[in-house]
Short mmCIF file of C-alpha atoms in Angstrom, two decimals:
data_model
loop_
_atom_site.label_atom_id
_atom_site.label_comp_id
_atom_site.label_asym_id
_atom_site.label_seq_id
_atom_site.Cartn_x
_atom_site.Cartn_y
_atom_site.Cartn_z
CA MET V 26 -24.92 0.67 -100.80
CA ASN V 27 -25.42 4.41 -99.83
CA PRO V 28 -22.51 5.71 -97.99
CA ARG V 29 -24.63 7.51 -94.86
CA VAL V 30 -26.54 3.77 -94.69
CA ALA V 31 -23.26 2.57 -94.21
CA ALA V 32 -21.99 5.47 -91.79
CA ALA V 33 -25.49 5.16 -89.83
CA ARG V 34 -24.73 0.87 -89.19
CA LEU V 35 -21.19 1.25 -88.18
CA ARG V 36 -21.97 3.90 -85.61
CA LYS V 37 -24.79 1.65 -84.61
CA ARG V 38 -22.33 -0.90 -84.09
CA LEU V 39 -19.75 0.51 -82.44
CA ARG V 40 -22.23 1.76 -79.98
CA ARG V 41 -23.42 -1.64 -79.20
CA LEU V 42 -19.80 -2.59 -79.20
CA ARG V 43 -19.14 0.17 -76.28
CA ASP V 44 -22.31 -0.75 -74.84
CA ARG V 45 -21.22 -4.29 -74.24
CA LEU V 46 -17.40 -3.82 -72.85
CA PRO V 47 -17.50 -3.20 -68.61
CA GLN V 48 -16.41 0.63 -67.93
CA GLY V 49 -13.26 1.60 -68.33
CA THR V 50 -11.94 -1.19 -71.06
CA LEU V 51 -11.57 1.18 -74.07
CA ALA V 52 -9.05 3.52 -72.08
CA VAL V 53 -7.24 0.76 -70.54
CA ALA V 54 -6.94 -0.81 -74.04
CA GLY V 55 -5.70 3.06 -75.45
CA THR V 56 -2.83 2.85 -72.94
CA VAL V 57 -2.27 -0.80 -73.82
CA VAL V 58 -2.39 0.76 -77.55
CA VAL V 59 -0.15 3.95 -76.95
CA LEU V 60 2.80 1.98 -74.81
CA ALA V 61 2.95 -0.81 -77.14
CA VAL V 62 3.78 1.81 -80.34
CA GLY V 63 5.71 4.38 -77.95
CA GLY V 64 7.89 1.44 -76.89
CA ALA V 65 7.89 0.17 -81.17
CA VAL V 66 9.34 3.80 -81.73
CA LEU V 67 11.33 4.15 -79.05
CA THR V 68 13.59 0.91 -79.80
CA ARG V 69 13.32 1.86 -83.26
CA THR V 70 14.73 5.49 -83.01
CA LEU V 71 16.56 5.98 -79.70
CA ASP V 72 19.21 3.87 -77.32
CA VAL V 73 16.98 2.70 -74.75
CA GLY V 74 20.51 2.20 -72.42
CA THR V 75 21.62 5.41 -72.75
CA VAL V 76 17.96 6.42 -71.54
CA VAL V 77 18.39 4.31 -68.84
CA ASP V 78 22.04 5.69 -68.17
CA ALA V 79 20.84 9.37 -67.94
CA ALA V 80 18.26 8.73 -66.08
CA ALA V 81 20.50 7.36 -63.47
CA THR V 82 23.23 10.31 -63.49
CA ALA V 83 20.69 12.44 -62.89
CA ASP V 84 21.85 14.85 -59.78
CA PRO V 85 19.94 14.00 -56.31
CA ALA V 86 20.02 17.38 -54.67
CA LEU V 87 17.53 18.64 -58.67
CA LEU V 88 15.60 16.06 -57.96
CA ALA V 89 15.16 16.47 -54.57
CA ALA V 90 14.56 20.31 -55.25
CA ALA V 91 11.89 18.82 -57.81
CA LEU V 92 10.27 17.03 -55.28
CA ALA V 93 9.89 19.67 -53.15
CA ALA V 94 8.72 22.45 -55.92
CA TYR V 95 5.57 19.90 -56.75
CA LEU V 96 4.75 19.52 -52.77
CA ALA V 97 4.36 22.95 -52.24
CA SER V 98 1.98 22.90 -55.19
CA TRP V 99 -0.52 20.83 -53.57
CA PRO V 100 -1.69 22.79 -51.15
CA VAL V 101 -2.16 25.97 -53.42
CA ARG V 102 -4.58 23.32 -55.20
CA GLY V 103 -6.82 22.74 -52.11
CA ARG V 104 -7.22 26.65 -51.32
CA ARG V 105 -7.88 27.07 -55.20
CA TYR V 106 -10.75 24.39 -55.17
CA GLY V 107 -11.98 26.20 -52.11
CA ASP V 108 -12.15 29.82 -53.67
CA VAL V 109 -13.71 27.88 -56.20
CA LEU V 110 -16.36 26.35 -53.77
CA ALA V 111 -17.11 29.99 -51.80
CA PRO V 112 -19.04 31.75 -54.08
CA MET V 113 -20.97 28.32 -54.10
CA GLY V 114 -21.88 29.07 -50.66
CA HIS V 115 -19.47 26.31 -49.05
CA ARG V 116 -16.89 26.68 -47.17
CA CYS V 117 -14.20 23.97 -46.13
CA ARG V 118 -10.86 24.36 -44.87
CA THR V 119 -7.71 23.88 -46.75
CA ALA V 120 -6.52 20.72 -45.35
CA PHE V 121 -9.94 19.16 -46.26
CA LEU V 122 -9.98 20.26 -49.69
CA THR V 123 -6.10 19.03 -50.39
CA ALA V 124 -7.28 15.55 -49.35
CA THR V 125 -9.93 15.22 -51.51
CA VAL V 126 -7.90 17.11 -54.56
CA PHE V 127 -5.47 13.93 -53.75
CA ALA V 128 -8.18 11.13 -53.55
CA SER V 129 -9.54 12.22 -56.85
CA GLN V 130 -6.24 12.56 -58.77
CA THR V 131 -5.26 9.41 -57.52
CA ALA V 132 -8.24 7.70 -58.65
CA ASN V 133 -7.93 9.06 -61.77
CA LEU V 134 -4.59 7.66 -62.04
CA ILE V 135 -6.25 4.17 -61.42
CA VAL V 136 -9.55 3.51 -62.11
CA PRO V 137 -10.36 4.71 -65.76
CA ALA V 138 -12.99 6.98 -67.32
CA ARG V 139 -11.68 9.98 -64.73
CA ALA V 140 -13.64 8.00 -62.18
CA GLY V 141 -11.87 10.37 -59.88
CA ASP V 142 -13.87 13.37 -60.97
CA GLY V 143 -17.00 11.71 -59.15
CA VAL V 144 -14.91 10.86 -56.00
CA ARG V 145 -14.49 14.08 -54.80
CA ALA V 146 -17.99 14.91 -55.85
CA TYR V 147 -19.07 11.90 -53.96
CA LEU V 148 -16.28 13.29 -50.78
CA LEU V 149 -17.96 16.49 -50.95
CA ASN V 150 -21.43 15.41 -50.72
CA ASP V 151 -21.08 12.98 -48.20
CA ARG V 152 -18.51 15.06 -45.51
CA ARG V 153 -19.55 18.18 -46.13
CA ASP V 154 -23.08 17.89 -47.77
CA VAL V 155 -22.21 19.79 -50.68
CA PRO V 156 -24.87 18.67 -53.32
CA TYR V 157 -23.77 16.42 -56.35
CA PRO V 158 -24.72 19.55 -58.98
CA THR V 159 -22.32 22.23 -57.18
CA GLY V 160 -19.37 19.53 -56.64
CA VAL V 161 -19.33 18.38 -60.69
CA ALA V 162 -19.87 22.50 -61.23
CA SER V 163 -16.97 23.05 -59.10
CA LEU V 164 -14.73 20.86 -60.75
CA ALA V 165 -15.70 21.99 -64.15
CA VAL V 166 -14.32 25.78 -62.97
CA GLU V 167 -11.31 23.91 -61.68
CA ARG V 168 -10.46 22.85 -65.22
CA ALA V 169 -11.45 25.22 -67.06
CA PHE V 170 -8.80 27.89 -65.10
CA ASP V 171 -6.35 25.13 -65.51
CA LEU V 172 -6.49 24.77 -69.40
CA VAL V 173 -6.47 29.16 -69.08
CA ALA V 174 -3.35 28.91 -67.18
CA LEU V 175 -1.78 26.08 -69.19
CA GLY V 176 -2.31 28.34 -72.16
CA VAL V 177 -0.91 31.56 -71.22
CA LEU V 178 2.23 29.35 -69.93
CA GLY V 179 2.45 27.68 -73.20
CA GLY V 180 1.61 30.74 -75.25
CA ALA V 181 3.91 32.93 -73.54
CA ALA V 182 6.64 30.34 -73.90
CA LEU V 183 5.76 30.20 -77.81
CA ALA V 184 6.10 33.80 -78.09
CA VAL V 185 9.42 33.90 -76.84
CA LEU V 186 10.75 31.27 -78.40
CA LEU V 187 9.48 33.01 -82.04
CA VAL V 188 11.14 36.12 -80.70
CA ASP V 189 14.21 34.25 -79.86
CA GLY V 190 14.17 32.28 -83.23
CA ARG V 191 14.12 28.62 -82.10
CA ALA V 192 10.88 27.44 -83.02
CA ALA V 193 11.54 28.34 -86.95
CA ALA V 194 13.65 25.21 -87.07
CA PRO V 195 14.30 24.36 -90.74
CA ASP V 196 13.61 20.74 -90.45
CA GLY V 197 10.18 20.93 -89.78
CA SER V 198 10.30 20.88 -86.06
CA GLY V 199 9.45 24.37 -85.55
CA ARG V 200 6.11 23.41 -86.94
CA ALA V 201 5.31 21.05 -83.92
CA VAL V 202 6.39 23.33 -81.80
CA ALA V 203 4.08 26.35 -83.31
CA ALA V 204 1.17 23.61 -83.19
CA ALA V 205 1.53 22.77 -79.71
CA GLY V 206 1.53 26.92 -79.07
CA GLY V 207 -1.07 27.47 -80.56
CA ILE V 208 -3.38 24.22 -79.62
CA ALA V 209 -2.01 25.75 -75.91
CA VAL V 210 -3.65 29.24 -76.65
CA ALA V 211 -6.39 27.69 -78.33
CA ALA V 212 -7.02 25.94 -75.00
CA ALA V 213 -6.96 29.10 -72.99
CA LEU V 214 -9.08 31.72 -75.52
CA ALA V 215 -11.96 28.29 -75.18
CA SER V 216 -11.71 28.32 -71.34
CA ALA V 217 -11.89 32.91 -70.99
CA VAL V 218 -14.63 32.61 -73.44
CA THR V 219 -16.80 29.93 -71.48
CA VAL V 220 -16.29 32.02 -68.42
CA ALA V 221 -16.74 35.14 -70.31
CA VAL V 222 -20.49 33.78 -71.25
CA ALA V 223 -21.08 32.38 -67.94
CA ARG V 224 -20.49 36.10 -66.44
CA SER V 225 -23.13 37.88 -69.35
CA ASP V 226 -26.35 38.68 -68.14
CA ARG V 227 -28.01 35.77 -70.85
CA ARG V 228 -30.14 33.14 -69.62
CA PHE V 229 -30.52 29.81 -71.54
CA GLY V 230 -31.69 28.03 -68.76
CA PRO V 231 -35.68 28.65 -69.58
CA ALA V 232 -35.26 28.14 -73.13
CA LEU V 233 -33.68 24.61 -72.74
CA ARG V 234 -35.84 23.19 -69.63
CA GLU V 235 -38.93 24.24 -72.20
CA ARG V 236 -37.47 22.57 -74.98
CA ALA V 237 -37.17 19.47 -73.14
CA ASP V 238 -40.39 19.52 -71.31
CA GLY V 239 -41.99 16.13 -71.59
CA SER V 240 -39.38 14.42 -73.09
CA ARG V 241 -36.77 11.47 -71.85
CA LEU V 242 -33.80 14.66 -71.93
CA ALA V 243 -35.86 16.95 -69.41
CA PRO V 244 -34.00 15.32 -66.16
CA VAL V 245 -30.72 15.97 -68.06
CA ALA V 246 -31.80 19.62 -68.90
CA ASP V 247 -32.62 19.76 -65.49
CA ALA V 248 -29.20 18.64 -64.33
CA ALA V 249 -27.35 20.81 -67.07
CA VAL V 250 -28.89 24.57 -66.00
CA ARG V 251 -28.63 23.50 -62.05
CA PHE V 252 -24.66 22.74 -63.33
CA GLY V 253 -24.81 25.89 -65.53
CA ALA V 254 -26.11 27.93 -62.28
CA ALA V 255 -23.34 26.36 -60.51
CA VAL V 256 -20.88 27.98 -62.74
CA ARG V 257 -22.52 30.86 -63.18
CA VAL V 258 -22.67 31.92 -59.33
CA VAL V 259 -18.56 31.51 -59.09
CA ALA V 260 -18.21 33.57 -62.71
CA ALA V 261 -20.43 36.12 -61.63
CA ASP V 262 -17.61 36.73 -58.34
CA GLY V 263 -14.46 39.20 -60.11
CA ALA V 264 -12.48 38.44 -56.47
CA ALA V 265 -13.03 34.89 -56.47
CA LEU V 266 -11.87 34.91 -60.23
CA VAL V 267 -9.48 36.39 -60.12
CA ARG V 268 -7.69 34.74 -56.57
CA VAL V 269 -9.02 31.29 -58.51
CA PHE V 270 -6.59 32.46 -61.69
CA LEU V 271 -3.75 33.86 -59.69
CA ALA V 272 -3.48 29.90 -57.89
CA SER V 273 -3.83 28.51 -61.21
CA ALA V 274 -0.69 29.81 -62.42
CA VAL V 275 0.96 29.27 -59.23
CA VAL V 276 0.05 25.38 -59.48
CA TRP V 277 1.41 25.28 -63.11
CA GLY V 278 4.09 27.60 -62.07
CA LEU V 279 5.14 25.00 -59.27
CA ASP V 280 4.36 22.41 -62.01
CA VAL V 281 6.96 24.29 -64.88
CA ALA V 282 9.35 24.43 -62.06
CA THR V 283 9.54 20.87 -61.33
CA ALA V 284 10.10 20.02 -65.14
CA VAL V 285 12.94 22.86 -65.34
CA LEU V 286 14.19 21.29 -62.33
CA VAL V 287 14.49 17.63 -63.67
CA LEU V 288 15.76 18.82 -67.20
CA ALA V 289 18.75 20.58 -65.45
CA ALA V 290 19.19 17.49 -63.41
CA LEU V 291 19.81 15.61 -66.51
CA VAL V 292 21.77 18.38 -68.46
CA GLY V 293 24.49 19.11 -65.78
CA GLY V 294 22.43 21.79 -63.91
CA PHE V 295 22.02 25.09 -64.85
CA GLY V 296 25.44 26.06 -65.56
CA GLY V 297 24.95 22.96 -68.34
CA GLY V 298 25.07 23.11 -72.05
CA VAL V 299 21.60 24.68 -71.62
CA ALA V 300 21.28 28.21 -70.43
CA PRO V 301 18.64 28.62 -67.58
CA ALA V 302 16.29 30.95 -69.12
CA ALA V 303 16.04 28.63 -72.18
CA LEU V 304 15.48 25.57 -69.64
CA LEU V 305 12.65 27.65 -68.20
CA VAL V 306 10.87 28.97 -71.29
CA VAL V 307 11.06 25.36 -73.21
CA GLY V 308 10.28 23.31 -70.13
CA THR V 309 6.87 25.77 -69.86
CA LEU V 310 6.15 25.03 -73.23
CA ALA V 311 6.69 21.35 -72.84
CA VAL V 312 4.49 21.16 -69.59
CA SER V 313 1.75 23.04 -71.37
CA ALA V 314 1.88 20.38 -74.52
CA GLY V 315 1.86 17.47 -72.28
CA ASN V 316 -0.44 18.17 -70.18
CA LEU V 317 -2.61 19.40 -73.10
CA ALA V 318 -2.04 16.42 -74.87
CA LYS V 319 -3.31 14.15 -71.72
CA VAL V 320 -6.76 15.88 -72.39
CA LEU V 321 -7.52 12.90 -75.05
CA PRO V 322 -8.71 10.00 -73.02
CA LEU V 323 -6.19 8.03 -75.60
CA SER V 324 -4.43 6.55 -72.49
CA GLN V 325 -5.30 5.73 -68.57
CA GLY V 326 -3.51 9.13 -66.70
CA GLY V 327 -2.18 10.21 -69.89
CA ILE V 328 0.69 7.87 -69.94
CA GLY V 329 3.12 8.22 -72.95
CA LEU V 330 1.24 10.51 -74.59
CA TYR V 331 2.69 13.41 -71.49
CA GLU V 332 6.01 11.69 -72.43
CA ALA V 333 5.55 11.69 -76.21
CA ALA V 334 4.81 15.96 -75.90
CA PHE V 335 7.27 16.75 -73.67
CA THR V 336 9.91 14.86 -75.67
CA GLY V 337 9.16 16.39 -79.08
CA ILE V 338 8.95 20.06 -77.26
CA VAL V 339 12.46 19.62 -75.83
CA VAL V 340 14.55 18.05 -79.08
CA ALA V 341 12.63 20.47 -81.06
CA THR V 342 14.14 23.30 -79.57
CA THR V 343 17.15 22.32 -77.55
CA PRO V 344 20.33 20.72 -78.87
CA ILE V 345 19.45 18.18 -75.18
CA ALA V 346 19.70 14.45 -76.89
CA PRO V 347 16.37 12.84 -77.81
CA GLU V 348 17.71 9.82 -74.89
CA VAL V 349 18.65 12.23 -72.18
CA ALA V 350 14.67 14.75 -72.70
CA LEU V 351 12.42 11.16 -72.81
CA ALA V 352 14.49 10.54 -69.77
CA ALA V 353 13.83 13.51 -68.27
CA ALA V 354 9.75 13.36 -69.43
CA VAL V 355 9.29 10.21 -67.85
CA LEU V 356 11.32 11.34 -64.16
CA ASP V 357 9.39 13.87 -64.56
CA HIS V 358 6.09 12.28 -64.54
CA ALA V 359 6.76 9.54 -62.84
CA LEU V 360 7.44 12.22 -59.65
CA LYS V 361 4.27 13.95 -60.31
CA ASN V 362 2.24 10.45 -60.60
CA GLY V 363 4.20 9.29 -57.59
CA VAL V 364 3.54 11.93 -55.09
CA THR V 365 0.25 12.07 -56.45
CA LEU V 366 -0.23 8.47 -55.61
CA ALA V 367 1.00 8.85 -52.41
CA GLY V 368 -0.78 11.66 -51.41
CA GLY V 369 -4.06 9.88 -52.58
CA ALA V 370 -3.03 7.07 -50.09
CA ALA V 371 -2.58 9.05 -47.10
CA ALA V 372 -6.09 10.83 -48.29
CA ALA V 373 -7.51 7.38 -48.74
CA ALA V 374 -6.18 6.57 -45.01
CA ALA V 375 -7.72 9.78 -43.60
CA PHE V 376 -11.33 9.00 -45.29
CA ASP V 377 -11.41 5.24 -43.98
CA LEU V 378 -10.72 4.12 -47.32
CA SER V 379 -14.04 2.81 -47.90
CA VAL V 380 -14.94 6.70 -47.95
CA THR V 381 -18.02 6.14 -45.89
CA GLY V 382 -17.21 7.43 -42.99
CA ALA V 383 -19.81 10.16 -40.83
CA PRO V 384 -18.65 13.51 -41.39
CA ASP V 385 -16.97 15.54 -38.76
CA GLU V 386 -18.74 18.46 -38.26
CA SER V 387 -15.85 20.62 -36.30
CA GLU V 388 -14.00 20.82 -39.63
CA ARG V 389 -16.73 22.51 -41.17
CA GLU V 390 -17.00 25.85 -41.07
CA PRO V 391 -19.72 28.06 -41.40
CA ASP V 392 -20.25 30.94 -44.34
CA ALA V 393 -22.18 33.66 -42.87
CA GLY V 394 -21.56 35.77 -46.11
CA ALA V 395 -21.83 33.21 -49.01
CA THR V 396 -25.48 32.51 -50.77
CA ARG V 397 -25.93 28.77 -51.58
CA PRO V 398 -27.77 28.79 -55.10
CA THR V 399 -31.65 28.71 -55.14
CA THR V 400 -31.08 25.36 -57.87
CA ASP V 401 -28.68 23.42 -54.28
CA ARG V 402 -31.81 23.10 -52.38
#
């Protein structure tokens, strides 16, 4: 049989299988596979009892500091999202936006296929009359700056490790560190290029609409053009871009601080066997690698992927034992997910659980200065 024909038949069968499966089944299956493979590797290569003991002996004071650092990042996330929405003609209070971020991130942890993004767009539309294309575009801008911030932090950490010589391990582990740093830099560059294109004077909308005119793709093309127009509104506002980037750096800086404090809690504090500067650099690269690994839709909430990437970086660049590194990765991820779930539960209660209550007009802030994109009308 012709290889091309066979490949086409295989793709057709896979599409049929995907269409028959309930939405989110693949994400759940991926989570099970990742956890099963990770559990098998863990039991074969590490002492599970040592991992549990390391987690149990963590310094409570440093864990409390890690919790405080992570909690501090959430109002910044809300304010950053406000800076994304403002150029699009929609101003909302930080408390409301922080609650919507909590709700969407919690849904992403619980519901497969990143349904939380839809939850946020729905809340903005239902409570603040923000059109769906604008809500989706604002999420894209936020994601792009997340990647930029992670890439900048990861690239800086990699540069420090290379200068210090830690990433040139003879056993080949340095290659994993270099690869993680390279992916971080590539993600930052790709996102920066996307923003640069959006800021340029080139207009792709008319050509796209013309090509799709009269076809079944016309509604898709129209939605894509409206989406791009909303993104362009933010990209064209230089002051907003600076504010969003700085807020993104603070958000992920606090995320790194959380991980570093958890690491310190397991290695005897900052005066233990690893220098504080080394913990900061390695923690920065580990968080960048772990969060970039979560981008792959292989497991629900990146469970297993984050821990694997985080542990690999720590083991490759420090004398910390693999069991301790894994315990730190698990505690770090569990702490962050726990805060997200608790905040999401509070947000769900505030939004009356079903998220169908009428918007509170008293909380909406009028925006006399910003201009709504014409595509939103």
